[in-house]
mmCIF file with all atom_site columns, C-alpha atoms in Angstrom:
data_model
loop_
_atom_site.group_PDB
_atom_site.id
_atom_site.type_symbol
_atom_site.label_atom_id
_atom_site.label_alt_id
_atom_site.label_comp_id
_atom_site.label_asym_id
_atom_site.label_entity_id
_atom_site.label_seq_id
_atom_site.pdbx_PDB_ins_code
_atom_site.Cartn_x
_atom_site.Cartn_y
_atom_site.Cartn_z
_atom_site.occupancy
_atom_site.B_iso_or_equiv
_atom_site.pdbx_formal_charge
_atom_site.auth_seq_id
_atom_site.auth_comp_id
_atom_site.auth_asym_id
_atom_site.auth_atom_id
_atom_site.pdbx_PDB_model_num
ATOM 1   C CA . UNK A 1 1   ? 15.402  5.650   0.595   1.00 0.00 ? 1001 UNK A CA 1
ATOM 2   C CA . UNK A 1 2   ? 11.659  5.608   0.041   1.00 0.00 ? 1002 UNK A CA 1
ATOM 3   C CA . UNK A 1 3   ? 8.974   7.126   2.203   1.00 0.00 ? 1003 UNK A CA 1
ATOM 4   C CA . UNK A 1 4   ? 7.904   5.625   5.527   1.00 0.00 ? 1004 UNK A CA 1
ATOM 5   C CA . UNK A 1 5   ? 4.270   5.693   6.584   1.00 0.00 ? 1005 UNK A CA 1
ATOM 6   C CA . UNK A 1 6   ? 2.826   3.798   9.551   1.00 0.00 ? 1006 UNK A CA 1
ATOM 7   C CA . UNK A 1 7   ? -0.768  2.752   8.973   1.00 0.00 ? 1007 UNK A CA 1
ATOM 8   C CA . UNK A 1 8   ? -3.265  2.032   11.745  1.00 0.00 ? 1008 UNK A CA 1
ATOM 9   C CA . UNK A 1 9   ? -6.748  0.556   12.001  1.00 0.00 ? 1009 UNK A CA 1
ATOM 10  C CA . UNK A 1 10  ? -8.845  1.215   8.852   1.00 0.00 ? 1010 UNK A CA 1
ATOM 11  C CA . UNK A 1 11  ? -5.843  2.468   6.853   1.00 0.00 ? 1011 UNK A CA 1
ATOM 12  C CA . UNK A 1 12  ? -3.951  -0.714  7.778   1.00 0.00 ? 1012 UNK A CA 1
ATOM 13  C CA . UNK A 1 13  ? -6.939  -2.851  6.735   1.00 0.00 ? 1013 UNK A CA 1
ATOM 14  C CA . UNK A 1 14  ? -7.117  -1.010  3.399   1.00 0.00 ? 1014 UNK A CA 1
ATOM 15  C CA . UNK A 1 15  ? -3.401  -1.659  2.755   1.00 0.00 ? 1015 UNK A CA 1
ATOM 16  C CA . UNK A 1 16  ? -3.788  -5.355  3.645   1.00 0.00 ? 1016 UNK A CA 1
ATOM 17  C CA . UNK A 1 17  ? -6.742  -5.667  1.272   1.00 0.00 ? 1017 UNK A CA 1
ATOM 18  C CA . UNK A 1 18  ? -4.942  -3.766  -1.471  1.00 0.00 ? 1018 UNK A CA 1
ATOM 19  C CA . UNK A 1 19  ? -1.786  -5.881  -1.374  1.00 0.00 ? 1019 UNK A CA 1
ATOM 20  C CA . UNK A 1 20  ? -3.117  -9.314  -0.338  1.00 0.00 ? 1020 UNK A CA 1
ATOM 21  C CA . UNK A 1 21  ? -6.009  -9.257  -2.819  1.00 0.00 ? 1021 UNK A CA 1
ATOM 22  C CA . UNK A 1 22  ? -3.613  -8.324  -5.605  1.00 0.00 ? 1022 UNK A CA 1
ATOM 23  C CA . UNK A 1 23  ? -0.873  -10.825 -4.714  1.00 0.00 ? 1023 UNK A CA 1
ATOM 24  C CA . UNK A 1 24  ? -3.277  -13.576 -3.512  1.00 0.00 ? 1024 UNK A CA 1
ATOM 25  C CA . UNK A 1 25  ? -0.714  -16.270 -2.639  1.00 0.00 ? 1025 UNK A CA 1
ATOM 26  C CA . UNK A 1 26  ? 1.459   -16.139 0.446   1.00 0.00 ? 1026 UNK A CA 1
ATOM 27  C CA . UNK A 1 27  ? 3.775   -18.296 2.451   1.00 0.00 ? 1027 UNK A CA 1
ATOM 28  C CA . UNK A 1 28  ? 1.558   -19.361 5.329   1.00 0.00 ? 1028 UNK A CA 1
ATOM 29  C CA . UNK A 1 29  ? 3.826   -20.068 8.299   1.00 0.00 ? 1029 UNK A CA 1
ATOM 30  C CA . UNK A 1 30  ? 3.064   -22.018 11.452  1.00 0.00 ? 1030 UNK A CA 1
ATOM 31  C CA . UNK A 1 31  ? 5.312   -23.116 14.299  1.00 0.00 ? 1031 UNK A CA 1
ATOM 32  C CA . UNK A 1 32  ? 6.285   -26.635 15.318  1.00 0.00 ? 1032 UNK A CA 1
ATOM 33  C CA . UNK A 1 33  ? 8.778   -27.346 18.051  1.00 0.00 ? 1033 UNK A CA 1
ATOM 34  C CA . UNK A 1 34  ? 10.140  -23.803 17.839  1.00 0.00 ? 1034 UNK A CA 1
ATOM 35  C CA . UNK A 1 35  ? 10.707  -23.944 14.082  1.00 0.00 ? 1035 UNK A CA 1
ATOM 36  C CA . UNK A 1 36  ? 8.739   -22.160 11.410  1.00 0.00 ? 1036 UNK A CA 1
ATOM 37  C CA . UNK A 1 37  ? 6.971   -24.302 8.789   1.00 0.00 ? 1037 UNK A CA 1
ATOM 38  C CA . UNK A 1 38  ? 6.014   -22.563 5.553   1.00 0.00 ? 1038 UNK A CA 1
ATOM 39  C CA . UNK A 1 39  ? 3.795   -23.518 2.657   1.00 0.00 ? 1039 UNK A CA 1
ATOM 40  C CA . UNK A 1 40  ? 2.161   -21.564 -0.181  1.00 0.00 ? 1040 UNK A CA 1
ATOM 41  C CA . UNK A 1 41  ? -1.528  -20.824 0.272   1.00 0.00 ? 1041 UNK A CA 1
ATOM 42  C CA . UNK A 1 42  ? -4.018  -18.579 -1.492  1.00 0.00 ? 1042 UNK A CA 1
ATOM 43  C CA . UNK A 1 43  ? -6.095  -16.186 0.548   1.00 0.00 ? 1043 UNK A CA 1
ATOM 44  C CA . UNK A 1 44  ? -9.694  -16.865 -0.439  1.00 0.00 ? 1044 UNK A CA 1
ATOM 45  C CA . UNK A 1 45  ? -10.996 -13.656 1.113   1.00 0.00 ? 1045 UNK A CA 1
ATOM 46  C CA . UNK A 1 46  ? -9.915  -10.604 3.079   1.00 0.00 ? 1046 UNK A CA 1
ATOM 47  C CA . UNK A 1 47  ? -12.898 -9.335  5.047   1.00 0.00 ? 1047 UNK A CA 1
ATOM 48  C CA . UNK A 1 48  ? -13.753 -5.778  6.081   1.00 0.00 ? 1048 UNK A CA 1
ATOM 49  C CA . UNK A 1 49  ? -11.866 -6.160  9.378   1.00 0.00 ? 1049 UNK A CA 1
ATOM 50  C CA . UNK A 1 50  ? -8.688  -7.229  7.566   1.00 0.00 ? 1050 UNK A CA 1
ATOM 51  C CA . UNK A 1 51  ? -9.004  -10.900 8.540   1.00 0.00 ? 1051 UNK A CA 1
ATOM 52  C CA . UNK A 1 52  ? -7.662  -13.335 5.967   1.00 0.00 ? 1052 UNK A CA 1
ATOM 53  C CA . UNK A 1 53  ? -9.513  -16.546 5.128   1.00 0.00 ? 1053 UNK A CA 1
ATOM 54  C CA . UNK A 1 54  ? -8.043  -19.755 3.725   1.00 0.00 ? 1054 UNK A CA 1
ATOM 55  C CA . UNK A 1 55  ? -9.334  -23.243 2.969   1.00 0.00 ? 1055 UNK A CA 1
ATOM 56  C CA . UNK A 1 56  ? -7.462  -26.277 4.217   1.00 0.00 ? 1056 UNK A CA 1
ATOM 57  C CA . UNK A 1 57  ? -7.693  -30.010 4.781   1.00 0.00 ? 1057 UNK A CA 1
ATOM 58  C CA . UNK A 1 58  ? -8.550  -30.548 8.440   1.00 0.00 ? 1058 UNK A CA 1
ATOM 59  C CA . UNK A 1 59  ? -6.040  -33.414 8.575   1.00 0.00 ? 1059 UNK A CA 1
ATOM 60  C CA . UNK A 1 60  ? -3.150  -31.281 7.300   1.00 0.00 ? 1060 UNK A CA 1
ATOM 61  C CA . UNK A 1 61  ? -0.019  -30.626 9.311   1.00 0.00 ? 1061 UNK A CA 1
ATOM 62  C CA . UNK A 1 62  ? -0.811  -26.904 9.259   1.00 0.00 ? 1062 UNK A CA 1
ATOM 63  C CA . UNK A 1 63  ? -4.174  -27.450 10.944  1.00 0.00 ? 1063 UNK A CA 1
ATOM 64  C CA . UNK A 1 64  ? -2.536  -29.614 13.621  1.00 0.00 ? 1064 UNK A CA 1
ATOM 65  C CA . UNK A 1 65  ? 0.101   -26.932 14.195  1.00 0.00 ? 1065 UNK A CA 1
ATOM 66  C CA . UNK A 1 66  ? -2.531  -24.173 14.446  1.00 0.00 ? 1066 UNK A CA 1
ATOM 67  C CA . UNK A 1 67  ? -4.390  -26.178 17.093  1.00 0.00 ? 1067 UNK A CA 1
ATOM 68  C CA . UNK A 1 68  ? -1.140  -26.517 19.065  1.00 0.00 ? 1068 UNK A CA 1
ATOM 69  C CA . UNK A 1 69  ? 0.014   -22.910 18.522  1.00 0.00 ? 1069 UNK A CA 1
ATOM 70  C CA . UNK A 1 70  ? -2.267  -20.406 16.751  1.00 0.00 ? 1070 UNK A CA 1
ATOM 71  C CA . UNK A 1 71  ? 0.532   -17.870 16.094  1.00 0.00 ? 1071 UNK A CA 1
ATOM 72  C CA . UNK A 1 72  ? 1.082   -17.522 12.337  1.00 0.00 ? 1072 UNK A CA 1
ATOM 73  C CA . UNK A 1 73  ? 3.081   -15.404 9.906   1.00 0.00 ? 1073 UNK A CA 1
ATOM 74  C CA . UNK A 1 74  ? 1.983   -14.605 6.360   1.00 0.00 ? 1074 UNK A CA 1
ATOM 75  C CA . UNK A 1 75  ? 4.473   -13.459 3.717   1.00 0.00 ? 1075 UNK A CA 1
ATOM 76  C CA . UNK A 1 76  ? 3.086   -12.009 0.475   1.00 0.00 ? 1076 UNK A CA 1
ATOM 77  C CA . UNK A 1 77  ? 5.400   -10.968 -2.345  1.00 0.00 ? 1077 UNK A CA 1
ATOM 78  C CA . UNK A 1 78  ? 4.965   -9.852  -5.931  1.00 0.00 ? 1078 UNK A CA 1
ATOM 79  C CA . UNK A 1 79  ? 8.172   -9.573  -7.940  1.00 0.00 ? 1079 UNK A CA 1
ATOM 80  C CA . UNK A 1 80  ? 10.005  -6.304  -7.411  1.00 0.00 ? 1080 UNK A CA 1
ATOM 81  C CA . UNK A 1 81  ? 7.175   -4.086  -6.220  1.00 0.00 ? 1081 UNK A CA 1
ATOM 82  C CA . UNK A 1 82  ? 4.831   -5.438  -3.533  1.00 0.00 ? 1082 UNK A CA 1
ATOM 83  C CA . UNK A 1 83  ? 5.612   -7.037  -0.186  1.00 0.00 ? 1083 UNK A CA 1
ATOM 84  C CA . UNK A 1 84  ? 3.444   -7.671  2.861   1.00 0.00 ? 1084 UNK A CA 1
ATOM 85  C CA . UNK A 1 85  ? 4.255   -9.446  6.115   1.00 0.00 ? 1085 UNK A CA 1
ATOM 86  C CA . UNK A 1 86  ? 1.531   -10.118 8.673   1.00 0.00 ? 1086 UNK A CA 1
ATOM 87  C CA . UNK A 1 87  ? 1.785   -11.507 12.199  1.00 0.00 ? 1087 UNK A CA 1
ATOM 88  C CA . UNK A 1 88  ? -1.420  -12.863 13.656  1.00 0.00 ? 1088 UNK A CA 1
ATOM 89  C CA . UNK A 1 89  ? -3.513  -15.548 15.238  1.00 0.00 ? 1089 UNK A CA 1
ATOM 90  C CA . UNK A 1 90  ? -5.238  -18.335 13.342  1.00 0.00 ? 1090 UNK A CA 1
ATOM 91  C CA . UNK A 1 91  ? -8.376  -20.250 14.168  1.00 0.00 ? 1091 UNK A CA 1
ATOM 92  C CA . UNK A 1 92  ? -10.057 -23.140 12.388  1.00 0.00 ? 1092 UNK A CA 1
ATOM 93  C CA . UNK A 1 93  ? -13.755 -23.436 11.641  1.00 0.00 ? 1093 UNK A CA 1
ATOM 94  C CA . UNK A 1 94  ? -15.847 -26.166 10.051  1.00 0.00 ? 1094 UNK A CA 1
ATOM 95  C CA . UNK A 1 95  ? -18.828 -23.879 9.438   1.00 0.00 ? 1095 UNK A CA 1
ATOM 96  C CA . UNK A 1 96  ? -20.268 -25.122 6.129   1.00 0.00 ? 1096 UNK A CA 1
ATOM 97  C CA . UNK A 1 97  ? -21.688 -21.702 5.192   1.00 0.00 ? 1097 UNK A CA 1
ATOM 98  C CA . UNK A 1 98  ? -18.266 -20.074 5.513   1.00 0.00 ? 1098 UNK A CA 1
ATOM 99  C CA . UNK A 1 99  ? -16.648 -22.917 3.568   1.00 0.00 ? 1099 UNK A CA 1
ATOM 100 C CA . UNK A 1 100 ? -19.244 -22.569 0.781   1.00 0.00 ? 1100 UNK A CA 1
ATOM 101 C CA . UNK A 1 101 ? -18.633 -18.815 0.635   1.00 0.00 ? 1101 UNK A CA 1
ATOM 102 C CA . UNK A 1 102 ? -14.858 -19.317 0.300   1.00 0.00 ? 1102 UNK A CA 1
ATOM 103 C CA . UNK A 1 103 ? -14.918 -22.285 -2.067  1.00 0.00 ? 1103 UNK A CA 1
ATOM 104 C CA . UNK A 1 104 ? -13.804 -21.866 -5.693  1.00 0.00 ? 1104 UNK A CA 1
ATOM 105 C CA . UNK A 1 105 ? -13.506 -24.568 -8.365  1.00 0.00 ? 1105 UNK A CA 1
ATOM 106 C CA . UNK A 1 106 ? -9.684  -24.532 -8.214  1.00 0.00 ? 1106 UNK A CA 1
ATOM 107 C CA . UNK A 1 107 ? -9.871  -25.845 -4.623  1.00 0.00 ? 1107 UNK A CA 1
ATOM 108 C CA . UNK A 1 108 ? -10.991 -29.194 -6.096  1.00 0.00 ? 1108 UNK A CA 1
ATOM 109 C CA . UNK A 1 109 ? -7.356  -29.757 -7.064  1.00 0.00 ? 1109 UNK A CA 1
ATOM 110 C CA . UNK A 1 110 ? -6.634  -30.302 -3.357  1.00 0.00 ? 1110 UNK A CA 1
ATOM 111 C CA . UNK A 1 111 ? -10.107 -31.311 -2.178  1.00 0.00 ? 1111 UNK A CA 1
ATOM 112 C CA . UNK A 1 112 ? -11.495 -33.604 -4.924  1.00 0.00 ? 1112 UNK A CA 1
ATOM 113 C CA . UNK A 1 113 ? -14.861 -34.097 -3.237  1.00 0.00 ? 1113 UNK A CA 1
ATOM 114 C CA . UNK A 1 114 ? -15.551 -30.388 -3.652  1.00 0.00 ? 1114 UNK A CA 1
ATOM 115 C CA . UNK A 1 115 ? -17.336 -28.030 -1.320  1.00 0.00 ? 1115 UNK A CA 1
ATOM 116 C CA . UNK A 1 116 ? -18.967 -30.920 0.558   1.00 0.00 ? 1116 UNK A CA 1
ATOM 117 C CA . UNK A 1 117 ? -15.664 -32.667 1.296   1.00 0.00 ? 1117 UNK A CA 1
ATOM 118 C CA . UNK A 1 118 ? -15.876 -33.633 4.996   1.00 0.00 ? 1118 UNK A CA 1
ATOM 119 C CA . UNK A 1 119 ? -12.171 -32.809 5.473   1.00 0.00 ? 1119 UNK A CA 1
ATOM 120 C CA . UNK A 1 120 ? -12.547 -29.224 4.276   1.00 0.00 ? 1120 UNK A CA 1
ATOM 121 C CA . UNK A 1 121 ? -11.967 -26.557 6.905   1.00 0.00 ? 1121 UNK A CA 1
ATOM 122 C CA . UNK A 1 122 ? -11.606 -22.779 6.871   1.00 0.00 ? 1122 UNK A CA 1
ATOM 123 C CA . UNK A 1 123 ? -8.770  -20.937 8.570   1.00 0.00 ? 1123 UNK A CA 1
ATOM 124 C CA . UNK A 1 124 ? -9.280  -17.372 9.754   1.00 0.00 ? 1124 UNK A CA 1
ATOM 125 C CA . UNK A 1 125 ? -6.159  -15.294 10.390  1.00 0.00 ? 1125 UNK A CA 1
ATOM 126 C CA . UNK A 1 126 ? -6.614  -12.186 12.515  1.00 0.00 ? 1126 UNK A CA 1
ATOM 127 C CA . UNK A 1 127 ? -3.574  -9.974  11.899  1.00 0.00 ? 1127 UNK A CA 1
ATOM 128 C CA . UNK A 1 128 ? -2.161  -8.047  14.848  1.00 0.00 ? 1128 UNK A CA 1
ATOM 129 C CA . UNK A 1 129 ? 0.535   -6.146  13.014  1.00 0.00 ? 1129 UNK A CA 1
ATOM 130 C CA . UNK A 1 130 ? 2.717   -6.268  9.963   1.00 0.00 ? 1130 UNK A CA 1
ATOM 131 C CA . UNK A 1 131 ? 4.961   -4.493  7.504   1.00 0.00 ? 1131 UNK A CA 1
ATOM 132 C CA . UNK A 1 132 ? 4.454   -3.440  3.895   1.00 0.00 ? 1132 UNK A CA 1
ATOM 133 C CA . UNK A 1 133 ? 6.523   -2.107  1.022   1.00 0.00 ? 1133 UNK A CA 1
ATOM 134 C CA . UNK A 1 134 ? 5.309   -1.161  -2.420  1.00 0.00 ? 1134 UNK A CA 1
ATOM 135 C CA . UNK A 1 135 ? 5.819   1.420   -5.139  1.00 0.00 ? 1135 UNK A CA 1
ATOM 136 C CA . UNK A 1 136 ? 4.185   4.824   -5.009  1.00 0.00 ? 1136 UNK A CA 1
ATOM 137 C CA . UNK A 1 137 ? 3.356   4.584   -8.685  1.00 0.00 ? 1137 UNK A CA 1
ATOM 138 C CA . UNK A 1 138 ? 2.413   1.861   -11.127 1.00 0.00 ? 1138 UNK A CA 1
ATOM 139 C CA . UNK A 1 139 ? 4.864   -0.727  -12.456 1.00 0.00 ? 1139 UNK A CA 1
ATOM 140 C CA . UNK A 1 140 ? 5.614   1.205   -15.643 1.00 0.00 ? 1140 UNK A CA 1
ATOM 141 C CA . UNK A 1 141 ? 6.733   4.280   -13.674 1.00 0.00 ? 1141 UNK A CA 1
ATOM 142 C CA . UNK A 1 142 ? 8.698   2.076   -11.258 1.00 0.00 ? 1142 UNK A CA 1
ATOM 143 C CA . UNK A 1 143 ? 10.536  0.321   -14.123 1.00 0.00 ? 1143 UNK A CA 1
ATOM 144 C CA . UNK A 1 144 ? 11.263  3.675   -15.788 1.00 0.00 ? 1144 UNK A CA 1
ATOM 145 C CA . UNK A 1 145 ? 12.708  5.034   -12.520 1.00 0.00 ? 1145 UNK A CA 1
ATOM 146 C CA . UNK A 1 146 ? 14.792  1.884   -11.988 1.00 0.00 ? 1146 UNK A CA 1
ATOM 147 C CA . UNK A 1 147 ? 16.133  2.127   -15.550 1.00 0.00 ? 1147 UNK A CA 1
ATOM 148 C CA . UNK A 1 148 ? 16.981  5.814   -15.093 1.00 0.00 ? 1148 UNK A CA 1
ATOM 149 C CA . UNK A 1 149 ? 18.674  5.027   -11.797 1.00 0.00 ? 1149 UNK A CA 1
ATOM 150 C CA . UNK A 1 150 ? 20.703  2.263   -13.426 1.00 0.00 ? 1150 UNK A CA 1
ATOM 151 C CA . UNK A 1 151 ? 21.813  4.525   -16.302 1.00 0.00 ? 1151 UNK A CA 1
ATOM 152 C CA . UNK A 1 152 ? 22.558  7.633   -14.211 1.00 0.00 ? 1152 UNK A CA 1
ATOM 153 C CA . UNK A 1 153 ? 23.906  5.880   -11.125 1.00 0.00 ? 1153 UNK A CA 1
ATOM 154 C CA . UNK A 1 154 ? 21.565  7.963   -8.952  1.00 0.00 ? 1154 UNK A CA 1
ATOM 155 C CA . UNK A 1 155 ? 19.131  6.450   -6.484  1.00 0.00 ? 1155 UNK A CA 1
ATOM 156 C CA . UNK A 1 156 ? 15.518  7.005   -7.486  1.00 0.00 ? 1156 UNK A CA 1
ATOM 157 C CA . UNK A 1 157 ? 13.689  4.984   -4.878  1.00 0.00 ? 1157 UNK A CA 1
ATOM 158 C CA . UNK A 1 158 ? 9.970   4.949   -5.637  1.00 0.00 ? 1158 UNK A CA 1
ATOM 159 C CA . UNK A 1 159 ? 9.088   2.868   -2.592  1.00 0.00 ? 1159 UNK A CA 1
ATOM 160 C CA . UNK A 1 160 ? 6.780   3.487   0.291   1.00 0.00 ? 1160 UNK A CA 1
ATOM 161 C CA . UNK A 1 161 ? 6.978   1.288   3.372   1.00 0.00 ? 1161 UNK A CA 1
ATOM 162 C CA . UNK A 1 162 ? 5.715   1.153   6.888   1.00 0.00 ? 1162 UNK A CA 1
ATOM 163 C CA . UNK A 1 163 ? 4.372   -0.756  9.810   1.00 0.00 ? 1163 UNK A CA 1
ATOM 164 C CA . UNK A 1 164 ? 0.786   -1.884  10.097  1.00 0.00 ? 1164 UNK A CA 1
ATOM 165 C CA . UNK A 1 165 ? -1.002  -1.720  13.450  1.00 0.00 ? 1165 UNK A CA 1
ATOM 166 C CA . UNK A 1 166 ? -4.410  -3.286  13.894  1.00 0.00 ? 1166 UNK A CA 1
#
């Protein structure tokens, strides 16, 4: 088994920034009638408090679901070596300055009118807690340890995991 390390406050924020900024895309999950609805979304920004910011169409099902129930789950995953789960509360803003700050050209794929699209909204997710798992070392070391483990039949877990408390 790997090492376990619970992270709180600033250390938890640093881990969120480290993993979410690297992975970028998550499954953004909302709730509707007791069921979880998931869709891929890219985090546009992780601020200094660990809040995650997304852009969305204000008419989307996700926005409607957030208005009805602001509880959300975010699942980030990079193949084989980085995982992050966050539980939090979402809110929607139509503040044009925030939207302009978050906007990137790729967003035009979904919002063809660009940064001034009247349907563009920003979603802020304030995480309450979460869980992370990643390698202690870089990918090359992790692959080398996995290969050695496979050849020798001995466990060489290079993982570090823990809970996040904000």
